[in-house]
Coordinates of C-alpha atoms in Angstrom, one line a residue:
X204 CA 158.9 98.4 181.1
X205 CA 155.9 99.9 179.0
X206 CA 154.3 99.4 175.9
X207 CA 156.8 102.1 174.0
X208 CA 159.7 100.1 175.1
X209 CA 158.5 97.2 174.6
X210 CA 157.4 97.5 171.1
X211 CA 160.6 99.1 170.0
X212 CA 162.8 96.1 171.5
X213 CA 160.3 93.9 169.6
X214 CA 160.2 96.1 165.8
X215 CA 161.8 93.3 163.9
X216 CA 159.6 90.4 165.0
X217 CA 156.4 89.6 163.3
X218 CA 154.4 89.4 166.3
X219 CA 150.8 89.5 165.3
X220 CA 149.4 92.0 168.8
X221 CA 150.7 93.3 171.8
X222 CA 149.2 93.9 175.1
X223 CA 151.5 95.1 178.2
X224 CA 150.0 96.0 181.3
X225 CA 151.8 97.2 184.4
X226 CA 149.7 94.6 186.7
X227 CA 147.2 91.2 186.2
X228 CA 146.2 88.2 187.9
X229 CA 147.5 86.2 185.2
X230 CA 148.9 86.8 181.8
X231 CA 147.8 83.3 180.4
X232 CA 144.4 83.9 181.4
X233 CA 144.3 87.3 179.5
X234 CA 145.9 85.7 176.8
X235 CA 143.2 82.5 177.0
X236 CA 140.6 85.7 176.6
X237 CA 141.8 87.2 173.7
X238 CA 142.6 83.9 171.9
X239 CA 138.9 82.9 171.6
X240 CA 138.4 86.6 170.5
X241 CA 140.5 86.3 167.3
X242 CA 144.0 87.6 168.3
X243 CA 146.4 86.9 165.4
X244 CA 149.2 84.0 165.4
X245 CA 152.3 85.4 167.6
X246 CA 150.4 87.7 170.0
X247 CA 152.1 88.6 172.9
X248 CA 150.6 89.4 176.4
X249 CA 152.8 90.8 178.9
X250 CA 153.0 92.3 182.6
X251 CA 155.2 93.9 184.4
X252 CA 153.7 92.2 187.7
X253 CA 151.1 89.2 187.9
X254 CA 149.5 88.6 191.9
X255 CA 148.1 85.6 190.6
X256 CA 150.4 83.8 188.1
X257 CA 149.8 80.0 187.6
X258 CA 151.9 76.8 187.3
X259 CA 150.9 73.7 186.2
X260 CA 147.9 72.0 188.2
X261 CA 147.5 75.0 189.7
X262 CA 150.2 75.9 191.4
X263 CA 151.6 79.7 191.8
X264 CA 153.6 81.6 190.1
X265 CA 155.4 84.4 192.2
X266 CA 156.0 87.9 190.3
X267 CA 156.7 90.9 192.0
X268 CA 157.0 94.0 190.1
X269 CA 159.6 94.5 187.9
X270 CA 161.4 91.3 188.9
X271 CA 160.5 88.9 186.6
X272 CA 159.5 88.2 182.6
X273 CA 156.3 87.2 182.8
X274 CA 154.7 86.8 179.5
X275 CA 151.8 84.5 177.6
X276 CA 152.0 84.2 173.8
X277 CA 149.3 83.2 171.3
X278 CA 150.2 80.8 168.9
X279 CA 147.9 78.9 166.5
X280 CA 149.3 75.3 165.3
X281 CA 148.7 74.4 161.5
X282 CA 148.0 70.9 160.9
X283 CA 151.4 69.8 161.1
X284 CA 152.1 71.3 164.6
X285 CA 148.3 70.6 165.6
X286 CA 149.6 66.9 165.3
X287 CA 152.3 67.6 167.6
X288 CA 150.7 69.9 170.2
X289 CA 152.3 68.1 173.0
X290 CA 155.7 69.2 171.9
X291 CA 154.9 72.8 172.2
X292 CA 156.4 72.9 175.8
X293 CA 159.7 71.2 174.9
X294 CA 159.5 74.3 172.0
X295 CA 159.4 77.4 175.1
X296 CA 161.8 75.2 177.1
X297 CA 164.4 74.8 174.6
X298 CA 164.0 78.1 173.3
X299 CA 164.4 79.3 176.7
X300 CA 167.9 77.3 177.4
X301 CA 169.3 78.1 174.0
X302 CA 168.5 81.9 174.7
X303 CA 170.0 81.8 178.1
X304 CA 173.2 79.9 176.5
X305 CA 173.6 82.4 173.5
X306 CA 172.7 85.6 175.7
X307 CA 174.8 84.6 178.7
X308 CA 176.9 81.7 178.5
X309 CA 174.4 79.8 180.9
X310 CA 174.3 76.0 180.9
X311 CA 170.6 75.6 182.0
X312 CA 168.8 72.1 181.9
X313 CA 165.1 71.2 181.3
X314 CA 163.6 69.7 184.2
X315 CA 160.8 67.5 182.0
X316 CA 158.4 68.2 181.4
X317 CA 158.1 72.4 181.9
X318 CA 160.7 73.8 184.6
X319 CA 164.0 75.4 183.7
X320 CA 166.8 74.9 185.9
X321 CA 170.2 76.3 187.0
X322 CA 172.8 75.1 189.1
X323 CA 169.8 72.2 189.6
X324 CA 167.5 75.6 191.1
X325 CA 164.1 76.8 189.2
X326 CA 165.1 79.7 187.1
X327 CA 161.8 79.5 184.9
X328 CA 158.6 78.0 184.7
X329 CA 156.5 77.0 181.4
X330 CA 152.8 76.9 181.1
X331 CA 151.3 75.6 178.0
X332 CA 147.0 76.0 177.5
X333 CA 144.8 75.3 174.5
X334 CA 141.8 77.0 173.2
X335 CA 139.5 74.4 171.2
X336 CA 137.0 74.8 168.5
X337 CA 135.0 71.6 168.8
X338 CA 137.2 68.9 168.0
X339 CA 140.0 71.6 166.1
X340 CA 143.2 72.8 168.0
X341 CA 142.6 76.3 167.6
X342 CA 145.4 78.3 169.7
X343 CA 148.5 77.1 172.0
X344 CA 148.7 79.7 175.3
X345 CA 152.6 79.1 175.8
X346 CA 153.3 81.4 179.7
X347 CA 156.5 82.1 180.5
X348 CA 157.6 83.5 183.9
X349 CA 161.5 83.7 184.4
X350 CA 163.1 84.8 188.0
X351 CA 164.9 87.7 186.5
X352 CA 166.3 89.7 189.6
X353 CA 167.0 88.2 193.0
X354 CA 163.9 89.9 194.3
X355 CA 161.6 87.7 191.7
X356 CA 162.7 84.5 194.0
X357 CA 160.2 83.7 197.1
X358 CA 160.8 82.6 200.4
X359 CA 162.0 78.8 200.9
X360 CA 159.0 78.7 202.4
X361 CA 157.0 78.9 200.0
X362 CA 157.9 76.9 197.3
X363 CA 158.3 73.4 196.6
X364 CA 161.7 73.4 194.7
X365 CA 165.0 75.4 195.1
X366 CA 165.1 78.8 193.2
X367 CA 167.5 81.0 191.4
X368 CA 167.5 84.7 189.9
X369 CA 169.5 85.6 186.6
X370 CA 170.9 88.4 189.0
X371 CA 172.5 85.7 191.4
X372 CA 174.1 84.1 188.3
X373 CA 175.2 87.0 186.3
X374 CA 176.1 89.2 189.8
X375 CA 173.8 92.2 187.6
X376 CA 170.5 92.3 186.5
X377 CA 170.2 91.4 182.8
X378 CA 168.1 93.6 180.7
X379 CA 164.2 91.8 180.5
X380 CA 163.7 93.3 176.7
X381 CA 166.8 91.5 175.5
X382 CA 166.2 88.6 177.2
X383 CA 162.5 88.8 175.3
X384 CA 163.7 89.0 172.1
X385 CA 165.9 86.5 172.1
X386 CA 163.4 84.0 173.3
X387 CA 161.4 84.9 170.7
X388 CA 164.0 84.7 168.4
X389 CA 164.9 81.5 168.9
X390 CA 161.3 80.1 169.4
X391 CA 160.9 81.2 165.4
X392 CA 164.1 79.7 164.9
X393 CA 162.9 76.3 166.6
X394 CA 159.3 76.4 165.5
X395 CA 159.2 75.6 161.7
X396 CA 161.1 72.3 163.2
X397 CA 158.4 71.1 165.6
X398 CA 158.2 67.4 165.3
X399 CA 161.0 66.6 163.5
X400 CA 163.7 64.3 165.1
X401 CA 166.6 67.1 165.7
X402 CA 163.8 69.0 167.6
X403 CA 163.1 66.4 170.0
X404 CA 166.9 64.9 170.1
X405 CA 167.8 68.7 170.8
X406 CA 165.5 68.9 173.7
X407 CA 166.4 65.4 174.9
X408 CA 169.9 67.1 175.2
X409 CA 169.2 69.3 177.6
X410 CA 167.5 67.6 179.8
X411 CA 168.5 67.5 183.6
X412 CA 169.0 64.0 185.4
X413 CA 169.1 62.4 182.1
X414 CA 171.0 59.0 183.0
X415 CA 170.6 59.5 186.1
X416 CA 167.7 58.5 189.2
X417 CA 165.1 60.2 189.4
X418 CA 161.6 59.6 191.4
X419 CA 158.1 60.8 189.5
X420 CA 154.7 61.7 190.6
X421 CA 152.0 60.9 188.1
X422 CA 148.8 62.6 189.8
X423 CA 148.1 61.1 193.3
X424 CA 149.6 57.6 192.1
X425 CA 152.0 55.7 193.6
X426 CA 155.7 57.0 192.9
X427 CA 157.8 55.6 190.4
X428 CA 161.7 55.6 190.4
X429 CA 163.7 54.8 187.5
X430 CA 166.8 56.0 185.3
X431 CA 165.8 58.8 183.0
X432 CA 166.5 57.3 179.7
X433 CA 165.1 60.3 177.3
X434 CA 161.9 61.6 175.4
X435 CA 159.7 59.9 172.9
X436 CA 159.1 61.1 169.5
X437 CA 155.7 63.1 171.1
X438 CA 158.2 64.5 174.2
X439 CA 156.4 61.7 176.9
X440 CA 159.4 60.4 179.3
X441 CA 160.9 57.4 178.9
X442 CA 161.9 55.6 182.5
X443 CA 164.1 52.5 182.9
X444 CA 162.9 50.6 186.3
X445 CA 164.7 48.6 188.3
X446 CA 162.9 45.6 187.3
X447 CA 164.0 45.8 184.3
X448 CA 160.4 47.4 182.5
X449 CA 160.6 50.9 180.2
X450 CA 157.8 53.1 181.4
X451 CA 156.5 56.1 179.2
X452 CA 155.1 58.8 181.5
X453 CA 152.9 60.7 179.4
X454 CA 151.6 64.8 180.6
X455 CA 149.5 65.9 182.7
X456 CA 149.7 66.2 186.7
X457 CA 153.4 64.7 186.7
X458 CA 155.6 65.9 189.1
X459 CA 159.2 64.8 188.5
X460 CA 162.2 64.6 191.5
X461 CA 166.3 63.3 191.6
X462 CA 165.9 60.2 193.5
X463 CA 166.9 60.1 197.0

């Protein structure tokens, strides 16, 4: 992968910048840079290896070199989607499972609010930022990191959840370009449509564990365990307890299991 490449797999999109680089700590942090320092709507930041990658609340990201899509992109919400910020992860997500459906025939879930799963393994993580401008939305910071070969997958070790490759699926190694264009494809395809019911119902969809069990984590609080009923209009959770009680578990530091 290099710049050339990558901006001639990319020609027909209207991305607003590009910036590839062969290593970085972290492509959302480049991106965070360059969002305060006027990049245009749909600017794309891209490595071919990031040592220091971030999840949510902090948690890594593995990428080893050439193993992986790793990518930030710059978006920047109009009103309409400034009043629907949260939903912007449920936007890369189902982007991300349509593109893997389309491109491959893969049946992957959401695992809410920002993991992509196969075969109930992490294939992908999402990492949504925002840059403010007093009280003004000013730019989303959607990362992306998919486990594209089998190398891209650490030690069990290591991680806190089961992981997959697109290698181990497919038995090859998919081409990363494609795969990146087609996300992005899809994510203009999805993105006009932010907010509206068919967005969220689409999302709620694809869920993983919906109907079923499932324990959550809500910062250092006490566990909760409840059926997995759906999403909210704004993407929060909705939870059926055994009591009898709905519970909306909202983001933040949510960390969400199958129950035991």
């Amino acid at each position: 992968m290099d710049e050339k490449t990558l901006k001639a797999a990319l020609h027909d999109l209207p991305l607003g910048g590009l910036r590839f680089y062969p290593q970085v700590g972290s492509t959302n942090d480049l991106a965070l840079a360059w969002a305060t320092n006027s990049a245009p709507d749909l600017s794309l930041v891209i490595a071919d290896e990031q040592t220091s990658g971030r999840g949510r609340s902090g948690r890594a990201w593995h990428s080893s070199a050439g193993s992986s899509l790793t990518f930030s992109l710059i978006l920047h919400p109009d009103k309409s989607e400034a009043e629907s910020a949260s939903l912007f992860v449920g936007l890369g997500a189902l982007a991300l499972v349509e593109t893997l459906d389309k491109s491959f025939g893969l049946q992957a879930e959401i695992k809410w609010p920002n993991d992509i799963l196969l075969q109930d393994r992490k294939l992908a993580g999402i990492l949504v930022e925002s840059v403010w401008l007093g009280d003004a939305l000013e730019s989303i910071v959607m990362g992306i990191g998919v486990n594209v070969l089998a190398a891209s997958v650490p030690p069990a070790e290591k991680i806190d959840f089961p992981a997959i490759s697109l290698e181990e699926m497919l038995h090859h190694p998919p081409d990363r370009l494609n795969l990146l264009h087609d996300f992005l494809t899809s994510l203009l395809e999805w993105r006009p449509r932010l907010g509206e019911a068919a967005f969220v119902q689409a999302w709620e969809e694809r869920l993983a564990y919906r109907g079923k069990q499932v324990q959550v984590w809500s910062g250092a609080e006490t566990s909760q365990v409840g059926t997995l009923l759906g999403l909210a209009s704004d993407g929060s959770l909705h939870l059926l307890l055994a009591d009898g009680r709905s519970l909306q578990v909202n983001f933040g530091d949510v960390r969400l299991r199958p129950a035991m």
